Coordinates of C-alpha atoms and ligand atoms in Angstrom, one line a residue:
M722 CA -0.3 0.2 -0.1
G723 CA 1.5 3.5 -1.5
G724 CA -0.1 7.0 -0.3
T725 CA -1.2 7.1 -3.9
Q726 CA -1.8 3.3 -5.5
I727 CA -2.9 -0.5 -3.7
R728 CA -1.4 -2.9 -5.5
V729 CA -1.9 -6.8 -4.7
A730 CA 0.0 -9.7 -6.2
L731 CA -0.3 -13.4 -6.3
V732 CA 3.2 -14.3 -6.2
N733 CA 4.3 -18.0 -6.7
G734 CA 7.7 -19.6 -4.1
Q735 CA 9.6 -19.0 -7.8
G736 CA 8.5 -14.7 -7.2
A737 CA 6.7 -15.3 -10.6
V738 CA 3.7 -12.9 -9.8
L739 CA 1.0 -14.9 -11.4
A740 CA -2.0 -12.2 -10.9
R741 CA -1.7 -8.4 -10.1
T742 CA -4.2 -5.4 -10.1
A743 CA -4.2 -2.5 -8.1
T744 CA -6.7 0.6 -7.0
A745 CA -6.1 4.4 -6.3
T746 CA -5.7 4.6 -2.7
D747 CA -8.6 5.6 -0.7
A748 CA -6.5 8.2 1.5
A749 CA -9.4 10.4 2.6
G750 CA -11.4 7.1 3.4
G751 CA -8.7 6.3 6.1
P752 CA -7.2 3.3 7.4
R753 CA -10.8 1.4 7.9
A754 CA -11.4 2.2 3.6
V755 CA -8.5 0.8 2.6
V756 CA -8.8 -2.1 4.5
R757 CA -11.8 -2.7 2.7
Q758 CA -9.9 -1.9 -0.6
I759 CA -7.7 -4.2 0.5
R760 CA -9.7 -6.8 0.8
Q761 CA -11.8 -6.2 -2.8
L762 CA -8.4 -6.9 -4.4
F763 CA -7.4 -9.8 -2.5
A764 CA -10.1 -11.4 -3.3
E765 CA -9.9 -10.4 -7.3
V766 CA -6.5 -11.6 -7.4
S767 CA -6.4 -14.5 -5.5
R768 CA -9.2 -15.9 -7.1
G769 CA -7.7 -18.9 -9.3
A770 CA -5.8 -20.1 -6.0
G771 CA -7.1 -22.4 -3.7
P772 CA -7.2 -21.0 0.0
A773 CA -4.5 -23.8 0.7
S774 CA -2.5 -23.1 -1.4
L775 CA -2.0 -19.8 -0.1
A776 CA 1.0 -19.1 2.6
G777 CA -0.6 -15.7 3.8
V778 CA -0.4 -12.2 3.1
G779 CA 2.8 -10.3 3.6
V780 CA 1.8 -6.6 3.4
C781 CA 4.0 -3.3 3.3
M782 CA 3.5 0.5 3.1
P783 CA 5.5 3.7 3.8
G784 CA 6.2 3.8 7.6
P785 CA 6.9 4.6 10.2
L786 CA 5.9 1.3 11.4
D787 CA 6.1 -0.9 14.1
S788 CA 6.4 -4.6 11.8
E789 CA 7.0 -6.7 14.8
A790 CA 3.9 -5.0 16.7
G791 CA 1.9 -5.3 13.2
V792 CA 1.2 -1.7 13.9
V793 CA 1.5 1.5 11.6
L794 CA 3.1 4.3 13.9
G795 CA 2.1 7.3 11.5
I796 CA 2.8 8.2 7.9
P797 CA 3.5 11.9 7.8
T798 CA 1.8 11.7 4.1
L799 CA -2.0 10.2 5.2
P800 CA -4.2 11.2 7.4
G801 CA -5.6 9.1 9.9
W802 CA -2.7 6.4 9.4
V803 CA -1.3 7.0 13.3
D804 CA -1.2 4.1 15.9
I805 CA -3.5 1.8 13.4
P806 CA -3.0 -2.6 14.1
I807 CA -3.1 -3.2 10.8
V808 CA -1.6 -6.8 10.9
A809 CA -4.7 -7.8 13.7
W810 CA -7.0 -5.7 11.2
L811 CA -5.8 -7.7 8.1
R812 CA -6.2 -11.2 9.6
E813 CA -9.5 -10.2 10.6
A814 CA -10.9 -9.4 7.2
L815 CA -8.6 -12.0 5.5
D816 CA -8.5 -15.0 7.9
L817 CA -4.9 -15.8 6.7
P818 CA -1.8 -14.9 8.4
V819 CA -0.8 -11.4 7.9
T820 CA 3.3 -10.3 7.9
L821 CA 3.6 -6.5 8.1
E822 CA 6.6 -4.8 6.9
N823 CA 8.0 -1.0 5.8
D824 CA 7.8 -1.1 1.8
G825 CA 11.5 0.1 1.2
V826 CA 12.4 -2.7 3.3
A827 CA 10.2 -5.7 1.7
A828 CA 11.7 -4.0 -2.1
A829 CA 15.4 -4.8 -0.7
I830 CA 14.4 -8.4 0.3
G831 CA 12.4 -8.9 -2.6
E832 CA 15.5 -7.4 -4.9
W833 CA 17.9 -9.7 -2.2
R834 CA 15.9 -13.0 -2.8
F835 CA 14.7 -13.0 -6.9
G836 CA 16.5 -9.4 -8.2
A837 CA 19.4 -7.6 -8.5
G838 CA 21.0 -8.1 -4.5
R839 CA 21.1 -11.7 -5.5
G840 CA 23.8 -13.3 -4.2
L841 CA 25.2 -10.4 -2.4
S842 CA 25.9 -10.6 1.4
D843 CA 26.0 -6.6 1.5
F844 CA 23.4 -3.7 -0.3
V845 CA 21.9 -1.0 -0.3
Y846 CA 18.1 -0.8 -2.0
V847 CA 17.0 2.8 -3.0
T848 CA 13.5 4.0 -3.7
V849 CA 13.4 6.6 -5.6
S850 CA 9.4 7.7 -6.5
T851 CA 7.0 10.0 -4.4
G852 CA 9.3 9.6 -1.7
I853 CA 12.8 7.8 -1.3
G854 CA 13.5 5.1 1.2
G855 CA 15.0 1.9 1.1
G856 CA 16.2 -1.2 2.8
V857 CA 19.4 -2.2 4.2
I858 CA 21.3 -5.9 3.5
A859 CA 24.0 -6.0 6.0
D860 CA 26.3 -9.1 6.9
G861 CA 23.8 -11.2 5.0
R862 CA 20.9 -9.8 7.4
V863 CA 18.4 -7.2 7.0
L864 CA 19.5 -4.5 9.0
R865 CA 16.9 -3.4 11.5
G866 CA 17.9 -1.4 14.5
R867 CA 15.7 -0.5 17.3
R868 CA 11.7 -0.8 16.9
R869 CA 12.9 -2.2 13.3
L870 CA 13.0 1.2 12.5
A871 CA 16.3 1.8 10.4
A872 CA 16.7 2.2 7.3
H873 CA 14.5 5.1 6.5
L874 CA 17.3 6.7 4.0
G875 CA 14.8 9.7 2.8
H876 CA 15.2 11.2 5.9
M877 CA 18.7 12.4 6.2
T878 CA 19.5 15.5 5.6
I879 CA 21.6 16.3 2.8
L880 CA 21.1 20.1 2.0
A881 CA 20.9 22.8 5.0
Q882 CA 18.2 25.3 4.7
G883 CA 17.0 22.7 2.0
A884 CA 13.2 22.3 0.5
P885 CA 10.4 21.6 3.4
C886 CA 10.1 17.9 3.8
S887 CA 6.6 15.8 5.0
C888 CA 8.5 14.9 7.9
G889 CA 9.0 18.6 9.7
N890 CA 12.5 19.0 8.7
R891 CA 14.3 21.1 5.5
G892 CA 16.9 19.0 3.2
C893 CA 16.3 15.8 3.7
W894 CA 17.1 13.4 0.4
E895 CA 13.4 12.8 -0.6
A896 CA 12.7 16.9 -0.2
Q897 CA 15.4 17.8 -2.9
A898 CA 15.5 14.3 -5.0
S899 CA 12.7 12.1 -4.8
G900 CA 10.0 12.3 -8.0
S901 CA 8.0 15.2 -6.5
A902 CA 10.6 17.2 -5.5
L903 CA 11.9 16.4 -8.6
G904 CA 8.6 17.1 -10.8
E905 CA 8.1 19.8 -8.4
L906 CA 11.4 21.8 -9.3
A907 CA 10.8 21.0 -13.1
R908 CA 7.2 23.4 -12.7
R909 CA 8.7 25.8 -11.2
L910 CA 11.8 26.3 -13.4
A911 CA 9.7 25.1 -16.7
A912 CA 7.8 29.2 -16.3
E913 CA 11.3 30.5 -16.2
V914 CA 12.8 29.0 -19.2
P915 CA 11.3 30.1 -22.4
G916 CA 11.0 27.3 -25.5
S917 CA 11.5 24.2 -22.9
D918 CA 9.6 21.5 -23.8
L919 CA 8.3 20.7 -20.4
L920 CA 6.2 23.7 -20.5
R921 CA 3.7 22.3 -22.5
H922 CA 2.7 19.9 -19.8
G923 CA 2.2 23.6 -17.8
P924 CA 1.7 22.6 -14.0
A925 CA 0.6 18.9 -14.6
V926 CA 5.0 18.4 -15.2
T927 CA 5.9 15.0 -13.2
A928 CA 9.4 13.4 -13.1
R929 CA 8.1 10.8 -15.9
H930 CA 8.3 14.3 -18.3
V931 CA 11.4 15.1 -17.0
M932 CA 13.0 12.1 -18.2
E933 CA 11.0 12.3 -21.5
A934 CA 12.3 15.5 -22.2
A935 CA 16.3 14.9 -21.6
R936 CA 15.9 11.9 -23.6
A937 CA 14.3 14.3 -26.5
G938 CA 17.7 16.8 -25.9
D939 CA 15.8 19.2 -24.4
A940 CA 18.0 21.5 -22.3
L941 CA 15.8 22.3 -19.6
G942 CA 15.2 18.2 -18.8
L943 CA 19.2 17.3 -19.3
Q944 CA 19.3 20.3 -16.4
L945 CA 17.2 19.1 -14.2
V946 CA 18.8 15.3 -15.1
A947 CA 22.3 16.4 -14.2
R948 CA 20.7 18.1 -10.8
E949 CA 19.0 14.8 -9.9
A950 CA 21.7 12.7 -10.1
E951 CA 23.8 15.0 -8.4
F952 CA 21.2 15.2 -5.1
L953 CA 21.2 11.3 -5.8
G954 CA 24.9 11.2 -6.2
M955 CA 25.5 12.4 -2.2
G956 CA 22.6 10.5 -1.0
I957 CA 24.7 7.3 -2.7
V958 CA 27.8 8.9 -1.1
N959 CA 26.3 9.0 2.4
L960 CA 25.1 5.4 2.5
L961 CA 28.8 4.1 0.9
H962 CA 30.2 5.7 3.5
L963 CA 28.0 4.3 6.1
F964 CA 27.7 1.0 5.1
S965 CA 30.3 0.1 2.6
P966 CA 27.7 -2.1 0.4
Q967 CA 28.9 -4.3 -2.3
A968 CA 26.2 -2.1 -4.6
V969 CA 23.7 0.1 -4.4
V970 CA 20.6 -1.0 -6.1
I971 CA 18.4 1.7 -7.5
G972 CA 14.5 0.9 -8.1
G973 CA 11.1 2.9 -7.8
G974 CA 9.1 5.2 -10.4
V975 CA 12.4 7.7 -11.1
S976 CA 14.4 4.6 -11.9
N977 CA 12.9 4.5 -15.1
G978 CA 15.4 6.9 -16.2
F979 CA 18.0 5.2 -14.8
D980 CA 20.0 4.8 -18.2
L981 CA 20.2 9.1 -17.9
L982 CA 20.7 9.4 -14.1
H983 CA 23.6 6.8 -14.1
P984 CA 26.4 8.5 -15.6
G985 CA 25.7 11.8 -13.9
I986 CA 25.7 9.6 -10.5
E987 CA 29.4 7.5 -11.1
A988 CA 30.3 11.2 -11.7
H989 CA 29.6 12.3 -8.2
V990 CA 30.1 9.2 -7.0
R991 CA 34.5 9.1 -8.0
A992 CA 34.6 13.0 -7.1
C993 CA 33.2 12.7 -3.8
A994 CA 33.7 9.3 -2.0
L995 CA 36.8 7.8 -0.4
P996 CA 39.1 6.1 -3.2
A997 CA 38.3 2.6 -1.1
F998 CA 34.7 3.4 -2.2
C999 CA 34.7 4.8 -5.8
A1000 CA 34.6 0.7 -7.4
V1001 CA 30.9 0.4 -5.8
P1002 CA 28.5 -0.4 -8.4
V1003 CA 25.1 2.0 -8.7
V1004 CA 22.7 -0.7 -10.2
A1005 CA 19.2 -0.5 -11.6
A1006 CA 16.4 -3.1 -9.2
Q1007 CA 15.8 -5.9 -11.5
L1008 CA 11.9 -6.3 -10.2
G1009 CA 10.7 -3.4 -11.4
Q1010 CA 7.4 -2.5 -10.7
N1011 CA 7.4 -5.7 -8.7
S1012 CA 10.0 -5.0 -6.1
G1013 CA 7.5 -4.7 -3.2
V1014 CA 5.2 -7.0 -4.3
V1015 CA 7.6 -9.4 -4.5
G1016 CA 9.6 -8.6 -1.4
A1017 CA 6.1 -8.5 0.5
A1018 CA 5.0 -11.8 -1.1
C1019 CA 9.0 -12.9 1.0
L1020 CA 8.2 -12.5 4.6
V1021 CA 5.3 -15.6 3.7
L1022 CA 6.8 -17.4 1.4
P1023 CA 9.1 -20.6 2.7
R1024 CA 12.2 -19.7 2.7
S1025 CA 15.0 -20.7 1.4
G1026 CA 18.0 -20.3 3.6
K1027 CA 18.3 -16.6 4.4
P1028 CA 17.3 -15.0 7.4
Ligands
ZN392 ZN1 12.1 15.0 6.3

């Protein structure tokens, strides 16, 4: 479940998505309405599978949440989501075992088991879309931290007095480099730069339009991509120094432009990371839009030896 969309998928033990459906999140309706939506999508997707063949339901959502207690602590972008015992509610609604995980961590687990992180003992997964989130695999296990709240990567400060963030601070990585931040900047600059391709989208310009414009050689599009790559690079340099991963895996909507962003990210890493960290590859996620649902499924799928 995300702030804009709820996706439900039927996933088998090999990580293959057998069925998938989605709907717009009823954010205004609050948690009870969302549970009803999930129940409806679940019924749609699981129609082909006998109840006996379902191992359970893995759920991932934006945090902060207490995955052990099964409680959402408070989602800054969604009103009414404070101290919601979502696992208990869903267990009752779906009549199956339910496991909860932070969305970034779940996607990291999905990429670890079936995607770009296969075989690695240390990597950081970063999702760049409406916000920025992620998960850290360190020394062959998921890094959890106190109350399992580790890896809120999007809220590390990378710019003093920077853009305001949903968390109340300024200059968070998410506020500077998320897809929404990129769209917002594009809206502002497109109005000031005459002749840009981006002008024709008016106030509806998004990160996707920026990528399309850059691909078509539009000067403002290219400038925005270069700036986005630099901000992503800044956060990634911090992650390299903190966790010494074997790779940094980038997913989320903005990673559709990964090929455009990659040279700028690499250049920033080479310029700013300590020499011992410069050769660490920054790669695209392999599960694409499915990292989250596959990762959520991994929470309940029989395990193949990984913690
Ligand atoms: Zn923040």
